[in-house]
Coordinates of C-alpha atoms and ligand atoms in Angstrom, one line a residue:
X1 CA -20.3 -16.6 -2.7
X2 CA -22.6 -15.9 0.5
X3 CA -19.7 -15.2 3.0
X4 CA -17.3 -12.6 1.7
X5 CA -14.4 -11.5 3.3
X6 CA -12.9 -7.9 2.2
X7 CA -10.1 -6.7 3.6
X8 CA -9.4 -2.7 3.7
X9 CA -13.2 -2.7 3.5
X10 CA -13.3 0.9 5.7
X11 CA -11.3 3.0 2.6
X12 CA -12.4 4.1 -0.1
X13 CA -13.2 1.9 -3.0
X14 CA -13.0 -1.2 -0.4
X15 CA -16.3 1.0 1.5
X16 CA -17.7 1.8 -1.7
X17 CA -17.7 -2.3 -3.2
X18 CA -18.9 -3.8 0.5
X19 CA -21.5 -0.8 0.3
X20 CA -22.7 -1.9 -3.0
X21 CA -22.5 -5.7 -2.4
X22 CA -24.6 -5.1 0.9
X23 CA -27.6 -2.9 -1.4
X24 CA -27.4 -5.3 -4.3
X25 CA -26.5 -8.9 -3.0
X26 CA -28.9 -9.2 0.3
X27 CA -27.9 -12.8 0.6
X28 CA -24.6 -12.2 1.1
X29 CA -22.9 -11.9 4.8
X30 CA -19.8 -9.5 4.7
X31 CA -16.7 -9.4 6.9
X32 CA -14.4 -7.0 6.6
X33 CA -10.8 -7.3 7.8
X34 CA -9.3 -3.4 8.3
X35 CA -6.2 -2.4 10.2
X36 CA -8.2 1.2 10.6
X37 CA -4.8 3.2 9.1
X38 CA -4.8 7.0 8.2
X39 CA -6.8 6.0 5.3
X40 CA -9.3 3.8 6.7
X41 CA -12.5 5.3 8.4
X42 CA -15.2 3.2 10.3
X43 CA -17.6 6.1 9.5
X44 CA -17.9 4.8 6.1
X45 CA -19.8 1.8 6.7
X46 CA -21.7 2.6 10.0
X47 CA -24.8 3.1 9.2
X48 CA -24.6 -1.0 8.1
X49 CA -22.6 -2.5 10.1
X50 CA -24.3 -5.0 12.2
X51 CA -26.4 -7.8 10.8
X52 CA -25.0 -8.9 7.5
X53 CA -21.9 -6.8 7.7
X54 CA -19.2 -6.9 10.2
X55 CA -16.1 -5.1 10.7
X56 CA -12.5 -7.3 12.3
X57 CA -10.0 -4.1 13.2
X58 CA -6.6 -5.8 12.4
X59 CA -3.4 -6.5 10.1
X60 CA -3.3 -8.7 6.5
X61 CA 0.2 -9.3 7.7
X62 CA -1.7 -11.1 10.9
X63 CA -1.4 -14.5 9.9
X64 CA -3.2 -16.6 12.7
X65 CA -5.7 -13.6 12.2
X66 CA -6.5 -14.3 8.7
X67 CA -6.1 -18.1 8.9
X68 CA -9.1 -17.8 10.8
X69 CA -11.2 -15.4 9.1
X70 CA -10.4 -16.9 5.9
X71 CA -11.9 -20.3 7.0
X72 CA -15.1 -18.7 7.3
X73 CA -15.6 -16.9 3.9
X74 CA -16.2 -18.1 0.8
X75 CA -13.8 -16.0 -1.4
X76 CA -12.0 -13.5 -0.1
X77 CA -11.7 -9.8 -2.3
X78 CA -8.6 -8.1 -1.4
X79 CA -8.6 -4.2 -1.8
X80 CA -6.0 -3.8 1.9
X81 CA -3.0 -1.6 0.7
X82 CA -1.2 1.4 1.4
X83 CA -2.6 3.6 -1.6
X84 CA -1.2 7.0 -2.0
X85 CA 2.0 7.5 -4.4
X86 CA 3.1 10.7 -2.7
X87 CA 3.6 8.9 0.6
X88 CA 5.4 6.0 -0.6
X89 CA 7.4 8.7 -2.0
X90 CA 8.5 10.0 1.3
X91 CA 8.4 7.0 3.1
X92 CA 8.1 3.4 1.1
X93 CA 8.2 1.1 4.4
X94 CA 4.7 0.6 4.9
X95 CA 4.2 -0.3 1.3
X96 CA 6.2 -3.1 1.3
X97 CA 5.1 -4.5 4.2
X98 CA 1.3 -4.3 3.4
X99 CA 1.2 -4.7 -0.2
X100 CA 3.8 -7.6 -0.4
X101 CA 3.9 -9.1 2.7
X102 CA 0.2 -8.8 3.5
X103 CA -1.1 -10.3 0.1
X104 CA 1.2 -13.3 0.8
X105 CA -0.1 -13.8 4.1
X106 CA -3.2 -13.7 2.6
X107 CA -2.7 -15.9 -0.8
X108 CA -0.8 -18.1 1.7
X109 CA -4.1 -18.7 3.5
X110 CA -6.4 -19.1 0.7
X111 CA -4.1 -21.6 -0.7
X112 CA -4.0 -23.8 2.2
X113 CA -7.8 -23.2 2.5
X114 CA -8.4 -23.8 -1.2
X115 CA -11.0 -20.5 -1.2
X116 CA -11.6 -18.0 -4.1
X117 CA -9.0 -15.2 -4.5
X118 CA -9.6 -11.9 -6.2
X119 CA -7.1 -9.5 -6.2
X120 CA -7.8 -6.0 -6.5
X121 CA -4.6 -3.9 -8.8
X122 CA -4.1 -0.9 -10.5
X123 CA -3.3 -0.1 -14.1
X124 CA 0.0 1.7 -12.5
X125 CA 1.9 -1.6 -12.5
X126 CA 2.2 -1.1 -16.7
X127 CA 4.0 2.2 -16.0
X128 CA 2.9 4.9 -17.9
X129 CA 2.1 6.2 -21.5
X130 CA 3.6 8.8 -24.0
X131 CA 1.9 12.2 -23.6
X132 CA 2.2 12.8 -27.1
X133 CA -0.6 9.9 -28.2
X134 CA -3.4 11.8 -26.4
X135 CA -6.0 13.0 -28.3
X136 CA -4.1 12.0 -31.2
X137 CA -7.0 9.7 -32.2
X138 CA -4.2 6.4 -32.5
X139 CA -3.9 6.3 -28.6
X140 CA -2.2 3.4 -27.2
X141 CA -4.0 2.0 -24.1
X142 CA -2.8 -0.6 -21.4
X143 CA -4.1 -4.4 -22.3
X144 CA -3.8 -7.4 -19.7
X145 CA -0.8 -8.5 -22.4
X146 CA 1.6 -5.2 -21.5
X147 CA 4.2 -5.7 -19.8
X148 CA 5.0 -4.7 -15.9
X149 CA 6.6 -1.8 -15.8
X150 CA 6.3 0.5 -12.7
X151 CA 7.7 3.5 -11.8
X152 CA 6.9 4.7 -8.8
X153 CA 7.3 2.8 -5.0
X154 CA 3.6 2.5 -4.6
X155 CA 2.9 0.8 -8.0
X156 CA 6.3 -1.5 -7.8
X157 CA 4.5 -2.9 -4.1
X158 CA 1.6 -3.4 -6.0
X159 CA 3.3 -5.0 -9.3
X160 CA 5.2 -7.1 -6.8
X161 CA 1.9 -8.2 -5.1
X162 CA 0.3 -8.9 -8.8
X163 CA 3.2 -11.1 -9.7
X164 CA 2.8 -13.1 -6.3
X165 CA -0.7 -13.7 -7.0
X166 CA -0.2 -15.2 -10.6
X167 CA 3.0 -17.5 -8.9
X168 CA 0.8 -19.1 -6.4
X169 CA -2.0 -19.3 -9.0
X170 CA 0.5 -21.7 -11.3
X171 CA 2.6 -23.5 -8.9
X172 CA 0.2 -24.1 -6.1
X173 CA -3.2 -23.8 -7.5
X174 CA -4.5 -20.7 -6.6
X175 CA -8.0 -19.9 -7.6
X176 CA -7.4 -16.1 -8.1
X177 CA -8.0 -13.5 -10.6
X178 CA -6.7 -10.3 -10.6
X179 CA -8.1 -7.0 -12.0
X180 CA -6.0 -3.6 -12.4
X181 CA -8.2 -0.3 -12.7
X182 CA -7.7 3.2 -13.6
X183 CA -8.0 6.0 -11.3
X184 CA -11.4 5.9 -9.3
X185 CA -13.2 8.7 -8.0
X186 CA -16.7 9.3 -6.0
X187 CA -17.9 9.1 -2.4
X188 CA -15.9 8.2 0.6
X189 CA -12.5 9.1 -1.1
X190 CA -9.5 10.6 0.8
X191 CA -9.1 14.0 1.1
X192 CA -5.3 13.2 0.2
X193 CA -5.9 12.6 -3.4
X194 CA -6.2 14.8 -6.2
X195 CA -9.8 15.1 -6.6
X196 CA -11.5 15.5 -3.1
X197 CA -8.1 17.4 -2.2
X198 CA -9.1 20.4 -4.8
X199 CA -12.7 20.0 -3.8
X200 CA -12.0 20.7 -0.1
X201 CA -9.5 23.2 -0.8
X202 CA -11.9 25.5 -2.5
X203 CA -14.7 24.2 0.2
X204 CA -12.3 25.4 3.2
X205 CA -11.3 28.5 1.6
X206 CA -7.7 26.8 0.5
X207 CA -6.3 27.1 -3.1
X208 CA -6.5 23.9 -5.1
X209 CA -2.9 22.9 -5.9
X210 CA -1.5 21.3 -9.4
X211 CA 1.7 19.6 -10.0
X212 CA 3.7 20.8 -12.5
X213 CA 2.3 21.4 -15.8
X214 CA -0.8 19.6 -15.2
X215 CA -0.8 17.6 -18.4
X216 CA -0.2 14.2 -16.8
X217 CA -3.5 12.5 -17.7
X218 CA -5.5 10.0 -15.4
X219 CA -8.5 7.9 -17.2
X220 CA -11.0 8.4 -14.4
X221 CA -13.7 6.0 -14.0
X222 CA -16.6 6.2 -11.1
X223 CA -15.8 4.0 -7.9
X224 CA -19.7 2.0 -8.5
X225 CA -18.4 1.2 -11.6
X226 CA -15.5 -0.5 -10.6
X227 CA -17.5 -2.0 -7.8
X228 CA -19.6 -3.8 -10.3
X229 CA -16.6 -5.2 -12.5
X230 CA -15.0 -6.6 -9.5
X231 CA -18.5 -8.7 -8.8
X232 CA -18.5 -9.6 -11.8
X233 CA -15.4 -10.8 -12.5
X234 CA -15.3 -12.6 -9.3
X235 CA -18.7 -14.6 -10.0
X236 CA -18.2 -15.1 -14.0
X237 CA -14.6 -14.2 -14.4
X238 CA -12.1 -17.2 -15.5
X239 CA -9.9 -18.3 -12.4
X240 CA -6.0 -17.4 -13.5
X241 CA -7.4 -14.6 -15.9
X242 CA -6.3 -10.7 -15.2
X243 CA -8.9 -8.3 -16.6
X244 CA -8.4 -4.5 -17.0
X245 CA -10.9 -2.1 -15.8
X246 CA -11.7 1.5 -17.3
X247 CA -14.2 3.6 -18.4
X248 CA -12.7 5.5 -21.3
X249 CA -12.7 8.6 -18.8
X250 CA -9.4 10.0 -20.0
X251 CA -8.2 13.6 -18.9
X252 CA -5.5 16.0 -17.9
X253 CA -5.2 17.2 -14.5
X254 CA -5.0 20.6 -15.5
X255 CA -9.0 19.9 -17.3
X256 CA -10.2 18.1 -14.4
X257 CA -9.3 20.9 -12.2
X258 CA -10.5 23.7 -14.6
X259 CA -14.4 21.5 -14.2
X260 CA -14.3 21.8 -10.8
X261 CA -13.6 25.1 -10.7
X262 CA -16.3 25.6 -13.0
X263 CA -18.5 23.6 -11.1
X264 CA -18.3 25.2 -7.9
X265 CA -18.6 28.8 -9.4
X266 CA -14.9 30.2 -9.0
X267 CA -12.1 31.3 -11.6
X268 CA -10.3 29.0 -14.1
X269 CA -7.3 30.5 -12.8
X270 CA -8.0 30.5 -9.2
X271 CA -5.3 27.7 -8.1
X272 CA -1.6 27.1 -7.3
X273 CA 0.9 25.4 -9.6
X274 CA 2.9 23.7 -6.9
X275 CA 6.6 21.2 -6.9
X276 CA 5.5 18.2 -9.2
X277 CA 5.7 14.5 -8.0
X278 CA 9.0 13.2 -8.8
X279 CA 8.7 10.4 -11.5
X280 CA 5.5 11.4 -11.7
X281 CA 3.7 9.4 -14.7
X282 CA 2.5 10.7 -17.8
X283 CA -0.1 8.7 -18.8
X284 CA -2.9 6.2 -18.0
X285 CA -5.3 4.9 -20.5
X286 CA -7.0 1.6 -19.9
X287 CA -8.5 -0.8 -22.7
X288 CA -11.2 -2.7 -20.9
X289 CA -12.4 -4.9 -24.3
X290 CA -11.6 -8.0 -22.3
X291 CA -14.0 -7.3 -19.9
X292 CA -16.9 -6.0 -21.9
X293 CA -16.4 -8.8 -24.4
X294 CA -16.3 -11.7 -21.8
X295 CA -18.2 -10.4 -18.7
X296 CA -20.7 -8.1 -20.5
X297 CA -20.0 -5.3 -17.9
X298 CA -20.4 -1.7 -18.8
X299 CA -20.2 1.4 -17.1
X300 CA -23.3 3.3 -15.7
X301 CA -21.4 6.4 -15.0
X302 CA -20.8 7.5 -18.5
X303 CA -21.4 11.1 -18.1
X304 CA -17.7 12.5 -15.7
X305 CA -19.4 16.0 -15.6
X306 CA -22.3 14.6 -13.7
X307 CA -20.1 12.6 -11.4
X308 CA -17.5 15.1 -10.1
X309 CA -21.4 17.2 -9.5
X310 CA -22.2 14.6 -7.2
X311 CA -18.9 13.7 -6.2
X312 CA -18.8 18.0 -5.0
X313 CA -22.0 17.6 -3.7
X314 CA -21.0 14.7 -1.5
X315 CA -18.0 16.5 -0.1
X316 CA -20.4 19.7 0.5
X317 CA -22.7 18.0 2.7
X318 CA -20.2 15.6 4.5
X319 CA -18.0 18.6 5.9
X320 CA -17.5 16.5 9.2
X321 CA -16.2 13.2 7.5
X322 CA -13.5 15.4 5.9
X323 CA -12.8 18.7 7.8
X324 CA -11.3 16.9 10.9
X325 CA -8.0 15.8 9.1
X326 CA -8.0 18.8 7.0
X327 CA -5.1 21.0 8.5
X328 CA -2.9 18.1 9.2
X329 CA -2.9 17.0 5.3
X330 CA -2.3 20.3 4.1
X331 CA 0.6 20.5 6.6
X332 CA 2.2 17.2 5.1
X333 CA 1.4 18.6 1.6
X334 CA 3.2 22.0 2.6
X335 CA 6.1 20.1 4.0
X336 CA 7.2 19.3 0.8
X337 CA 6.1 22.4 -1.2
X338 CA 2.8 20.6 -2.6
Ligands
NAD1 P1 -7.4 3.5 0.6 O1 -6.0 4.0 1.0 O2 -8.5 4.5 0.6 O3 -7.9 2.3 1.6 C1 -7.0 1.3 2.0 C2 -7.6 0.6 3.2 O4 -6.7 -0.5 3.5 C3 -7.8 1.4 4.4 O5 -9.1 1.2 5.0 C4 -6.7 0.9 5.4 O6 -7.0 1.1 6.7 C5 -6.6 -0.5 5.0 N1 -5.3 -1.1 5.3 C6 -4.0 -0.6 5.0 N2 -3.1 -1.4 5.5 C7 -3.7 -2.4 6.0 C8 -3.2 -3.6 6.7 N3 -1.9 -3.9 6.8 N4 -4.1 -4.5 7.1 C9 -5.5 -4.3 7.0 N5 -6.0 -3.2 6.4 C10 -5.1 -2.3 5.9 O7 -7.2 2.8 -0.8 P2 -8.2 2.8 -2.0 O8 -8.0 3.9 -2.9 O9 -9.6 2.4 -1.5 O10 -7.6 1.5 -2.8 C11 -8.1 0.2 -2.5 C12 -7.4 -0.8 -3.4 O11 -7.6 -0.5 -4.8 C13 -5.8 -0.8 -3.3 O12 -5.4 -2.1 -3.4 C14 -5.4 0.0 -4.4 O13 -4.1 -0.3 -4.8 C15 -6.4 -0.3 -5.5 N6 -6.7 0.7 -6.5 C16 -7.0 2.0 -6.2 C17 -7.3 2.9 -7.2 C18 -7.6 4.3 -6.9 O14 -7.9 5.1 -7.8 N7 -7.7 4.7 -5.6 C19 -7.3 2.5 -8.5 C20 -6.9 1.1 -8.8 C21 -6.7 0.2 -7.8
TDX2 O1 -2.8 17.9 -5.1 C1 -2.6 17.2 -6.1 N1 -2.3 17.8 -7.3 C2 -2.1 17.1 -8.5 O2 -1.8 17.7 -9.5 C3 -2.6 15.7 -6.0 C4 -2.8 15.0 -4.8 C5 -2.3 15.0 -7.2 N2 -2.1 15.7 -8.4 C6 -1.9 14.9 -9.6 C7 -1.0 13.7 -9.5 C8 -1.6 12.7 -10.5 O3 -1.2 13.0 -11.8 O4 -3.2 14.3 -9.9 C9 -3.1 13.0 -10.4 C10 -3.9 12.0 -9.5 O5 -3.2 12.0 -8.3 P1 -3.6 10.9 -7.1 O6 -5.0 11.2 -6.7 O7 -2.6 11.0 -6.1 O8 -3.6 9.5 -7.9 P2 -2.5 8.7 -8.7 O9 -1.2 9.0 -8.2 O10 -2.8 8.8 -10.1 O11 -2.9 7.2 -8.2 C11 -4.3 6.8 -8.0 O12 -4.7 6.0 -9.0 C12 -4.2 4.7 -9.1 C13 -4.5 6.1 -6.6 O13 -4.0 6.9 -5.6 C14 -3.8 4.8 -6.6 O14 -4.0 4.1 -5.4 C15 -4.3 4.0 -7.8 O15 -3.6 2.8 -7.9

């Protein structure tokens, strides 16, 4: 596993695992393959690119492109994807095209090339939970046995892309393994989604904004922490094998938001209730005893308080990563009454 190739390296949780791969694995030569879209940012891996890590600017759907640059890797860990369920909402095109049609180009390649595939999922392709188990102490949570259920544009593109992956693992070999995780938050993290949204609302003088009721619950777990399951998984995991990854960090929106506006000093009422997501799902809860049990991984970032502190702090003294795009989001967002 010395030469790596990540695609959709430059956004957030793909930064975040080459950034953690490049401090923790010092043998290992990076390239990352990024199409530089609205979400991705070369600003999140300047300071190491160069040396050990390298950045390609272009398109999974490329497929000389990636023939190429997956002959020179030795496993290949594919975050690339159009991410963000309120866009697919208004316009699904680009999900389709990236997260279907891109991971086949790319499964296509590693096939041919017989190289180490890991596939990086969400737990959205199980669909969601009842409200009405939460904090009942009986919760049901999402195992790799549930069955694919998505609801949503975004999470059909990426059950579709899943169900690729396991297809080409069992008629033409692939070496893959797939993992699906719950919501990540941390550094480096779109100002487009819910968490560093609020945050820069309330740094730039804006309102934070909550769909609906605010009781959908997300199980929020630290992006380091998925960072490290992914490594392990893709030097101890067991090729064919789907592991789930969470870190029991279950809570309601409306909570989340009320800690944040604790932590940064203003009024638990001081936001907007704005149109809620259509479809929008209930809830996410992840049981990640596979993965504990086999790899041994456990989170480090046990304490969620402590990480939306730092996770504040980062957004406070990163103003120029974020402010730039600011307006323009907020205008999208107010397009549609969100
Ligand atoms: P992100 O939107 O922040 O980053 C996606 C990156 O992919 C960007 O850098 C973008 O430029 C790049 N990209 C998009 N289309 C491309 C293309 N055609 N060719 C090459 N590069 C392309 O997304 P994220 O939140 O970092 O998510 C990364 C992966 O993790 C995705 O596969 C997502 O489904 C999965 N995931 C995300 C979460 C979460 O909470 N954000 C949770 C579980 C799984
Ligand atoms: O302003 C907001 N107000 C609000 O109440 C925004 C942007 C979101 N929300 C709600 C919707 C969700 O219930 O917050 C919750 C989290 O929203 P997002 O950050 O958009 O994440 P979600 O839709 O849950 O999906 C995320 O986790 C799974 C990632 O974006 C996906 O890529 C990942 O697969």
């Amino acid at each position: 596993m010395n030469h790596l190739l990540i695609t959709g390296g430059v956004g957030f949780i793909g930064a975040n695992f080459a950034r953690y791969v490049y401090e923790s694995h010092p043998k290992v030569q990076i390239v990352v393959l990024d199409k530089l879209t609205y979400a991705g940012n070369r600003a999140n891996l300047t300071d190491i690119l160069g040396g050990r890590v390298k950045l390609v600017v272009g398109d999974i759907c490329d497929a000389p492109l990636v023939d190429r640059l997956v002959s020179k890797a030795d496993a290949i860990v594919h975050f690339a994807a159009e991410s963000h369920n309120d866009k697919a909402l208004v316009n699904p095109w680009p999900f389709i095209q990236t997260n279907i049609v891109g991971t086949y180009t790319l499964i296509q390649a590693a096939t041919k090339q017989h190289k180490r595939f890991h596939h990086v999922s969400t737990d959205e392709v199980y669909g969601d939970l009842p409200l009405s188990e939460y904090g009942s102490g009986d919760e049901g949570k999402f195992t790799p046995t549930s069955p694919y259920q998505p609801s949503s544009p975004y999470s059909a593109s990426k059950a579709s892309s899943d169900m690729l992956v396991r297809a080409w693992t069992r008629s033409f070999g692939l070496q893959a393994t797939i993992s699906n995780c719950s919501n990540n938050y941390g550094p480096y993290q779109h100002i487009e989604k819910f968490i560093p949204r609020q945050i820069t609302n309330i740094l730039s003088g804006r309102r934070p904004k909550l769909y609906g009721s605010g009781n959908n619950v997300r199980d929020w777990i630290h992006t380091n922490d998925h960072s490290a399951a992914i490594w392990d998984i893709l030097t101890k995991g067991r090729i064919v094998e789907t592991y789930l990854i969470g870190a029991n960090g279950e809570m309601s929106n409306k909570a989340v938001l009320e800690m944040i506006l604790q932590l940064m000093g203003q009024p638990q009422d001081a936001y907007d209730v704005v149109r809620d997501r259509p479809g929008h799902d209930l809830r996410y809860a992840i049981d990640a005893s596979k993965l504990r049990t086999e790899l041994g991984w456990r989170p480090q970032y046990t304490n969620f308080e402590a990480g939306l502190q730092d996770t504040i702090e980062w957004y406070t003294s990163h103003r120029s990563w974020w402010e730039t795009s600011k307006a323009q989001v907020e205008q999208t967002y107010a397009r549609h009454n969100q």
